[in-house]
Amino acid sequence: MSSPLTLPATTAARPRSALVAAGAALIAATYLYLVLVQPAEIAEGIGGTSSLITLLGFLGGGALLVAGILPSLSTSSLVLMPLGIALNIAIGQTAGSLGLQIYLDAIGTVLVAVLAGPAAGAATGALSNAIWGLFNPLALPFAAGAALIGLLAGTAARYGMFRRVYLAPVAGLVVGAVGGLVAAPVAAFMFGAAGTVGTNALVAAFRAVGDSLLVAATKQGLTSDTLDKLVVFTLVALLAYALPRRSRAQFPFLRRYGVLAGRTGSATGR
Amino acid sequence: MPRRRVFNPLTELLAAALLVVLVLVVNTWQFSLAVLVVAVLPGVLLSGKPRQITLAIAVTAGPLLISSFFLHGLFFPEGTTVLAEWGPARVTAEGLQFAALTGLRLAVFTGVLLTAALTVSIPELVSTLTHRRWNRRLVFVLGSAVGLLPHVAERARQITRAQQARGLVVGGSISARVRGLLMVSVPLVTGLLIDAAERTQLLEARGFSSPGPRTNYLPDTDTAGQRTARWLMAAGVLAFGCAWYAVGAGR
């Protein structure tokens, strides 16, 4: 029954898979191009072309992903996203200014991914870096990597990696390794691998051994990102289990896939 | 004194983004320096808050510039002209040149985008995006996240103080630090999630997820002229980029 005074009920639309696929393909193509074609060029200085391709490819891919995902999200996931973004920026800014070897700028993304699923996580990651770019433009080109972190964290949660607190760091290690691989060309081609004091010491160490810039940045990414995501995933798992039942109850993703073990009674609930 | 806004936020942000693209396309230190002097410097001075913006640029780009200089100045295995050598560290001319080129580009990138972003009024940007019929969900997430940021920081500060009043000691051993972090972040995240749940119900009750047009209470500051100008600027930069690469390939 619908009254002429109210709007017709609507259900969340399906994700626009074509846009999502195009975004993912663009990001993958950019990454492959940068890794396979560019290393030869780096010896005589980074060309603006590779920076431009990095920026446009990763940002454009991130934008397509967000455009594909957003229409499909429920209001509760959507309201969660700004919260995750604000947490990312607030904590990431602090960690960056302390000169740590890790970034801690994905706590919000991983939290949203665990509570609301991989799609919401990916959109949070991409938008988080885009909005952070308004205060710190250096975060902007890493948007695609952040989206990937959110996607992988949500997938890990979906398949039960958060049912035990000790499994979360393992998932973090794997996700961090993938994230580090993707972030390395951005760091190398956009910023010449310069970062905070902490990450720089690592790059300098690898460069002193004679690695090329991309290889040094990749090794630094693998070191920092795995450590970073290990800490972040553990923190988020502890946080999620510390949440009161009332807060957890509002997320259908938690119930449907039994993301958290035990007290929600979710895995056996239905 | 805040400056009188001349252009719509969307126009200013697009202009900044296109300028960055131009700098990357041309990719010579002369052009980067010219943009820094001709565009960024007057932009900062006329922004109405030059000190704040200068500080923001210095804090963001400064450490990166210094570390880039040390990184490439001292460790550049590809360099051949060695100027000085201490153990594994070698100062090479190529490394210094590389550091200067990357550093200058980085300074332009940060300077242009930060100047544009810090002078943009977010409410006006959100209102413009609504008037231009951008995705409503995207506009909500943007406006809401920017609005939440100071709230999150303030709340974290309050919770830290409250826990300190209960005997939380910040610092010490690693396990004490982790416990301290959790004592602050658990109430913070729980509180924010409860707020979010309430907001979900309020938004749903007001038809947030329903289709249909929305009424915007802020006037549209965008003009047809600026809309045309935006398209022209984008087309111009695209054409210039293509021409630049065509000439470069022909050479």
PDB file of N, CA, C and O in Angstrom, chain A residues 135, chain B residues 36 40-63 65 107 110-112 114-116 118-119:
ATOM      1  N   PHE A 135      43.534  17.837   2.400  1.00  0.00           N
ATOM      2  CA  PHE A 135      44.410  18.383   3.444  1.00  0.00           C
ATOM      3  C   PHE A 135      45.868  18.003   3.205  1.00  0.00           C
ATOM      4  O   PHE A 135      46.766  18.649   3.701  1.00  0.00           O
TER       5      PHE A 135
ATOM      6  N   LEU B  36      55.369  27.606  -9.822  1.00  0.00           N
ATOM      7  CA  LEU B  36      55.506  27.902  -8.394  1.00  0.00           C
ATOM      8  C   LEU B  36      55.505  29.413  -8.160  1.00  0.00           C
ATOM      9  O   LEU B  36      54.831  29.918  -7.254  1.00  0.00           O
ATOM     10  N   VAL B  40      51.409  29.665  -7.779  1.00  0.00           N
ATOM     11  CA  VAL B  40      51.233  29.285  -6.367  1.00  0.00           C
ATOM     12  C   VAL B  40      51.483  30.475  -5.443  1.00  0.00           C
ATOM     13  O   VAL B  40      50.690  30.758  -4.541  1.00  0.00           O
ATOM     14  N   LEU B  41      52.572  31.203  -5.699  1.00  0.00           N
ATOM     15  CA  LEU B  41      52.931  32.305  -4.798  1.00  0.00           C
ATOM     16  C   LEU B  41      51.837  33.369  -4.721  1.00  0.00           C
ATOM     17  O   LEU B  41      51.367  33.696  -3.619  1.00  0.00           O
ATOM     18  N   PRO B  42      51.354  33.916  -5.857  1.00  0.00           N
ATOM     19  CA  PRO B  42      50.257  34.885  -5.763  1.00  0.00           C
ATOM     20  C   PRO B  42      49.001  34.275  -5.160  1.00  0.00           C
ATOM     21  O   PRO B  42      48.297  34.941  -4.385  1.00  0.00           O
ATOM     22  N   GLY B  43      48.742  33.001  -5.489  1.00  0.00           N
ATOM     23  CA  GLY B  43      47.568  32.331  -4.944  1.00  0.00           C
ATOM     24  C   GLY B  43      47.598  32.316  -3.427  1.00  0.00           C
ATOM     25  O   GLY B  43      46.605  32.616  -2.764  1.00  0.00           O
ATOM     26  N   VAL B  44      48.773  31.973  -2.873  1.00  0.00           N
ATOM     27  CA  VAL B  44      48.909  31.924  -1.420  1.00  0.00           C
ATOM     28  C   VAL B  44      48.770  33.319  -0.829  1.00  0.00           C
ATOM     29  O   VAL B  44      48.074  33.533   0.164  1.00  0.00           O
ATOM     30  N   LEU B  45      49.422  34.303  -1.466  1.00  0.00           N
ATOM     31  CA  LEU B  45      49.416  35.659  -0.916  1.00  0.00           C
ATOM     32  C   LEU B  45      48.024  36.276  -0.939  1.00  0.00           C
ATOM     33  O   LEU B  45      47.634  37.011  -0.037  1.00  0.00           O
ATOM     34  N   LEU B  46      47.247  35.955  -1.997  1.00  0.00           N
ATOM     35  CA  LEU B  46      45.922  36.556  -2.125  1.00  0.00           C
ATOM     36  C   LEU B  46      44.842  35.738  -1.434  1.00  0.00           C
ATOM     37  O   LEU B  46      43.669  36.104  -1.475  1.00  0.00           O
ATOM     38  N   SER B  47      45.237  34.622  -0.801  1.00  0.00           N
ATOM     39  CA  SER B  47      44.222  33.713  -0.290  1.00  0.00           C
ATOM     40  C   SER B  47      43.519  34.258   0.946  1.00  0.00           C
ATOM     41  O   SER B  47      42.475  33.766   1.330  1.00  0.00           O
ATOM     42  N   GLY B  48      44.083  35.268   1.599  1.00  0.00           N
ATOM     43  CA  GLY B  48      43.471  35.769   2.811  1.00  0.00           C
ATOM     44  C   GLY B  48      44.008  35.071   4.040  1.00  0.00           C
ATOM     45  O   GLY B  48      43.829  35.545   5.151  1.00  0.00           O
ATOM     46  N   LYS B  49      44.620  33.900   3.864  1.00  0.00           N
ATOM     47  CA  LYS B  49      45.254  33.243   5.024  1.00  0.00           C
ATOM     48  C   LYS B  49      46.616  32.690   4.609  1.00  0.00           C
ATOM     49  O   LYS B  49      46.829  31.484   4.671  1.00  0.00           O
ATOM     50  N   PRO B  50      47.530  33.593   4.177  1.00  0.00           N
ATOM     51  CA  PRO B  50      48.827  33.126   3.658  1.00  0.00           C
ATOM     52  C   PRO B  50      49.632  32.353   4.687  1.00  0.00           C
ATOM     53  O   PRO B  50      50.313  31.388   4.339  1.00  0.00           O
ATOM     54  N   ARG B  51      49.555  32.752   5.976  1.00  0.00           N
ATOM     55  CA  ARG B  51      50.383  32.064   6.973  1.00  0.00           C
ATOM     56  C   ARG B  51      49.944  30.621   7.146  1.00  0.00           C
ATOM     57  O   ARG B  51      50.765  29.708   7.181  1.00  0.00           O
ATOM     58  N   GLN B  52      48.639  30.431   7.230  1.00  0.00           N
ATOM     59  CA  GLN B  52      48.122  29.073   7.435  1.00  0.00           C
ATOM     60  C   GLN B  52      48.508  28.173   6.264  1.00  0.00           C
ATOM     61  O   GLN B  52      48.952  27.043   6.445  1.00  0.00           O
ATOM     62  N   ILE B  53      48.352  28.693   5.038  1.00  0.00           N
ATOM     63  CA  ILE B  53      48.635  27.868   3.866  1.00  0.00           C
ATOM     64  C   ILE B  53      50.129  27.596   3.740  1.00  0.00           C
ATOM     65  O   ILE B  53      50.547  26.471   3.463  1.00  0.00           O
ATOM     66  N   THR B  54      50.947  28.639   3.985  1.00  0.00           N
ATOM     67  CA  THR B  54      52.393  28.424   3.924  1.00  0.00           C
ATOM     68  C   THR B  54      52.810  27.354   4.909  1.00  0.00           C
ATOM     69  O   THR B  54      53.599  26.450   4.604  1.00  0.00           O
ATOM     70  N   LEU B  55      52.255  27.441   6.122  1.00  0.00           N
ATOM     71  CA  LEU B  55      52.578  26.461   7.147  1.00  0.00           C
ATOM     72  C   LEU B  55      52.160  25.058   6.692  1.00  0.00           C
ATOM     73  O   LEU B  55      52.929  24.093   6.820  1.00  0.00           O
ATOM     74  N   ALA B  56      50.955  24.948   6.135  1.00  0.00           N
ATOM     75  CA  ALA B  56      50.458  23.634   5.698  1.00  0.00           C
ATOM     76  C   ALA B  56      51.368  23.057   4.616  1.00  0.00           C
ATOM     77  O   ALA B  56      51.724  21.870   4.641  1.00  0.00           O
ATOM     78  N   ILE B  57      51.754  23.909   3.653  1.00  0.00           N
ATOM     79  CA  ILE B  57      52.623  23.419   2.578  1.00  0.00           C
ATOM     80  C   ILE B  57      53.971  22.995   3.153  1.00  0.00           C
ATOM     81  O   ILE B  57      54.518  21.934   2.809  1.00  0.00           O
ATOM     82  N   ALA B  58      54.503  23.825   4.072  1.00  0.00           N
ATOM     83  CA  ALA B  58      55.810  23.499   4.649  1.00  0.00           C
ATOM     84  C   ALA B  58      55.752  22.188   5.411  1.00  0.00           C
ATOM     85  O   ALA B  58      56.637  21.340   5.282  1.00  0.00           O
ATOM     86  N   VAL B  59      54.687  21.998   6.188  1.00  0.00           N
ATOM     87  CA  VAL B  59      54.581  20.784   6.995  1.00  0.00           C
ATOM     88  C   VAL B  59      54.404  19.549   6.110  1.00  0.00           C
ATOM     89  O   VAL B  59      54.949  18.484   6.377  1.00  0.00           O
ATOM     90  N   THR B  60      53.641  19.715   5.008  1.00  0.00           N
ATOM     91  CA  THR B  60      53.380  18.564   4.142  1.00  0.00           C
ATOM     92  C   THR B  60      54.578  18.241   3.259  1.00  0.00           C
ATOM     93  O   THR B  60      55.023  17.093   3.194  1.00  0.00           O
ATOM     94  N   ALA B  61      55.093  19.254   2.555  1.00  0.00           N
ATOM     95  CA  ALA B  61      56.127  18.988   1.561  1.00  0.00           C
ATOM     96  C   ALA B  61      57.535  19.068   2.139  1.00  0.00           C
ATOM     97  O   ALA B  61      58.443  18.399   1.652  1.00  0.00           O
ATOM     98  N   GLY B  62      57.706  19.845   3.194  1.00  0.00           N
ATOM     99  CA  GLY B  62      59.040  20.069   3.742  1.00  0.00           C
ATOM    100  C   GLY B  62      59.808  18.798   4.084  1.00  0.00           C
ATOM    101  O   GLY B  62      60.888  18.553   3.533  1.00  0.00           O
ATOM    102  N   PRO B  63      59.257  17.960   4.967  1.00  0.00           N
ATOM    103  CA  PRO B  63      59.988  16.737   5.336  1.00  0.00           C
ATOM    104  C   PRO B  63      60.284  15.865   4.126  1.00  0.00           C
ATOM    105  O   PRO B  63      61.370  15.268   4.022  1.00  0.00           O
ATOM    106  N   LEU B  65      60.711  16.877   1.013  1.00  0.00           N
ATOM    107  CA  LEU B  65      61.774  17.488   0.216  1.00  0.00           C
ATOM    108  C   LEU B  65      63.137  17.191   0.838  1.00  0.00           C
ATOM    109  O   LEU B  65      64.079  16.788   0.149  1.00  0.00           O
ATOM    110  N   ALA B 107      56.964  19.914  -4.883  1.00  0.00           N
ATOM    111  CA  ALA B 107      56.580  21.185  -4.275  1.00  0.00           C
ATOM    112  C   ALA B 107      55.407  21.794  -5.039  1.00  0.00           C
ATOM    113  O   ALA B 107      54.459  22.309  -4.439  1.00  0.00           O
ATOM    114  N   THR B 110      52.149  19.722  -4.280  1.00  0.00           N
ATOM    115  CA  THR B 110      51.592  20.043  -2.964  1.00  0.00           C
ATOM    116  C   THR B 110      51.077  21.472  -2.938  1.00  0.00           C
ATOM    117  O   THR B 110      49.971  21.729  -2.452  1.00  0.00           O
ATOM    118  N   GLY B 111      51.890  22.405  -3.450  1.00  0.00           N
ATOM    119  CA  GLY B 111      51.533  23.815  -3.371  1.00  0.00           C
ATOM    120  C   GLY B 111      50.233  24.116  -4.090  1.00  0.00           C
ATOM    121  O   GLY B 111      49.324  24.727  -3.533  1.00  0.00           O
ATOM    122  N   VAL B 112      50.113  23.652  -5.328  1.00  0.00           N
ATOM    123  CA  VAL B 112      48.925  23.956  -6.127  1.00  0.00           C
ATOM    124  C   VAL B 112      47.676  23.366  -5.476  1.00  0.00           C
ATOM    125  O   VAL B 112      46.673  24.051  -5.248  1.00  0.00           O
ATOM    126  N   LEU B 114      47.153  22.161  -2.385  1.00  0.00           N
ATOM    127  CA  LEU B 114      46.821  22.632  -1.034  1.00  0.00           C
ATOM    128  C   LEU B 114      46.250  24.039  -1.061  1.00  0.00           C
ATOM    129  O   LEU B 114      45.297  24.344  -0.346  1.00  0.00           O
ATOM    130  N   THR B 115      46.837  24.916  -1.904  1.00  0.00           N
ATOM    131  CA  THR B 115      46.321  26.274  -1.977  1.00  0.00           C
ATOM    132  C   THR B 115      44.864  26.257  -2.411  1.00  0.00           C
ATOM    133  O   THR B 115      44.017  26.950  -1.844  1.00  0.00           O
ATOM    134  N   ALA B 116      44.561  25.431  -3.434  1.00  0.00           N
ATOM    135  CA  ALA B 116      43.177  25.367  -3.904  1.00  0.00           C
ATOM    136  C   ALA B 116      42.275  24.770  -2.833  1.00  0.00           C
ATOM    137  O   ALA B 116      41.201  25.296  -2.542  1.00  0.00           O
ATOM    138  N   LEU B 118      42.638  24.452   0.471  1.00  0.00           N
ATOM    139  CA  LEU B 118      42.475  25.146   1.745  1.00  0.00           C
ATOM    140  C   LEU B 118      41.680  26.438   1.599  1.00  0.00           C
ATOM    141  O   LEU B 118      41.220  26.993   2.589  1.00  0.00           O
ATOM    142  N   THR B 119      41.519  26.946   0.371  1.00  0.00           N
ATOM    143  CA  THR B 119      40.707  28.147   0.220  1.00  0.00           C
ATOM    144  C   THR B 119      39.276  27.802  -0.173  1.00  0.00           C
ATOM    145  O   THR B 119      38.422  28.663  -0.219  1.00  0.00           O
TER     146      THR B 119
END
